Amino acid sequence: MSSMSRRQLMFAATGIAAVAAAPRLVFAQAAAPAPAAAPTGPFTLPPLAYPTNAFEPHIDAKTMEIHHGKHHAAYVANLNNVAKTNAQLGTAKIEDVLGNLNALDDSIKFTVRNNLGGHANHTMFWEIMAPNGGKPEGDVLAAIDRDLGGMEKFQNDFNAAGGRQFGSGWVFVTVAKDGKLAIETRPNQDSPIMDGKRALMGNDVWEHAYYLNYQNRRADYLKAWWNTVNWAKIAERYAAAKAGTLGV
Ligand code: MN3
């Protein structure tokens, strides 16, 4: 290729780019101000391992889209904003930060508690759900029988605890290092990790998790949610908890 033809090609490519870019600029000026681009940073929204309609009719696709793509995404964006001026937040392990919130500067403690708690809780939540998630078996089932009175009592008690949580919050099964399970609730986006524990699994009882489909019928959502539980993943998390390697 001669240098002349290369210059001509470069010119042509530049011309194409300029023509392609011009209408976009005009459009951007004419439209309402675009929201600031989501800050890129150390925190990322974990992609769902299933389509948003995977849990119909138990959880509707629109709720999944908004819950993951707006609510969880907002926690991630807020964390990336904080990390701009607090770089260590983005490099520390999430469970180490949540387990020692008092080490944080007062100016960011509240924001980190809510948004990193929310990020941890939702990351767990998407992970422990799956279509056709099977049944509990093996060690997890044995622990449920031993500590929670068997599956039927466990599900009834878990649903009752989720129903009693006043306002926004979560109902969890916490797991101790010795494998002992307990049902515990937390308000807002608090996590058992904040108390040095781990969440084996949990259900989100914020209204944003169910209101489009269930409105005030939280109890119906709590019952239906069991159809979405990924027992193979929970078995993995249980083994990791006993090995001391379970994070969020
Ligand atoms: Mn939520």
PDB file of C-alpha atoms and ligand atoms in Angstrom, residues 67 71-72 75 122 125-126 170 189 204 206 208-209, ligand 1:
ATOM      1  CA  HIS A  67     -34.708  -4.947  41.535  1.00  0.00           C
ATOM      2  CA  HIS A  71     -32.018  -1.021  43.057  1.00  0.00           C
ATOM      3  CA  HIS A  72     -28.918  -3.192  43.223  1.00  0.00           C
ATOM      4  CA  TYR A  75     -26.007   0.483  45.586  1.00  0.00           C
ATOM      5  CA  HIS A 122     -28.309  -8.736  46.888  1.00  0.00           C
ATOM      6  CA  PHE A 125     -29.784 -13.152  46.987  1.00  0.00           C
ATOM      7  CA  TRP A 126     -29.268 -13.565  43.208  1.00  0.00           C
ATOM      8  CA  TRP A 170     -34.219  -9.155  55.349  1.00  0.00           C
ATOM      9  CA  GLN A 189     -29.601  -3.418  54.326  1.00  0.00           C
ATOM     10  CA  ASP A 204     -35.476  -9.655  50.728  1.00  0.00           C
ATOM     11  CA  TRP A 206     -38.279  -4.745  51.136  1.00  0.00           C
ATOM     12  CA  HIS A 208     -39.400  -3.321  46.100  1.00  0.00           C
ATOM     13  CA  ALA A 209     -38.872  -7.103  46.102  1.00  0.00           C
TER      14      ALA A 209
HETATM   15 MN   MN3 B   1     -33.756  -5.536  47.402  1.00  0.00          MN
END
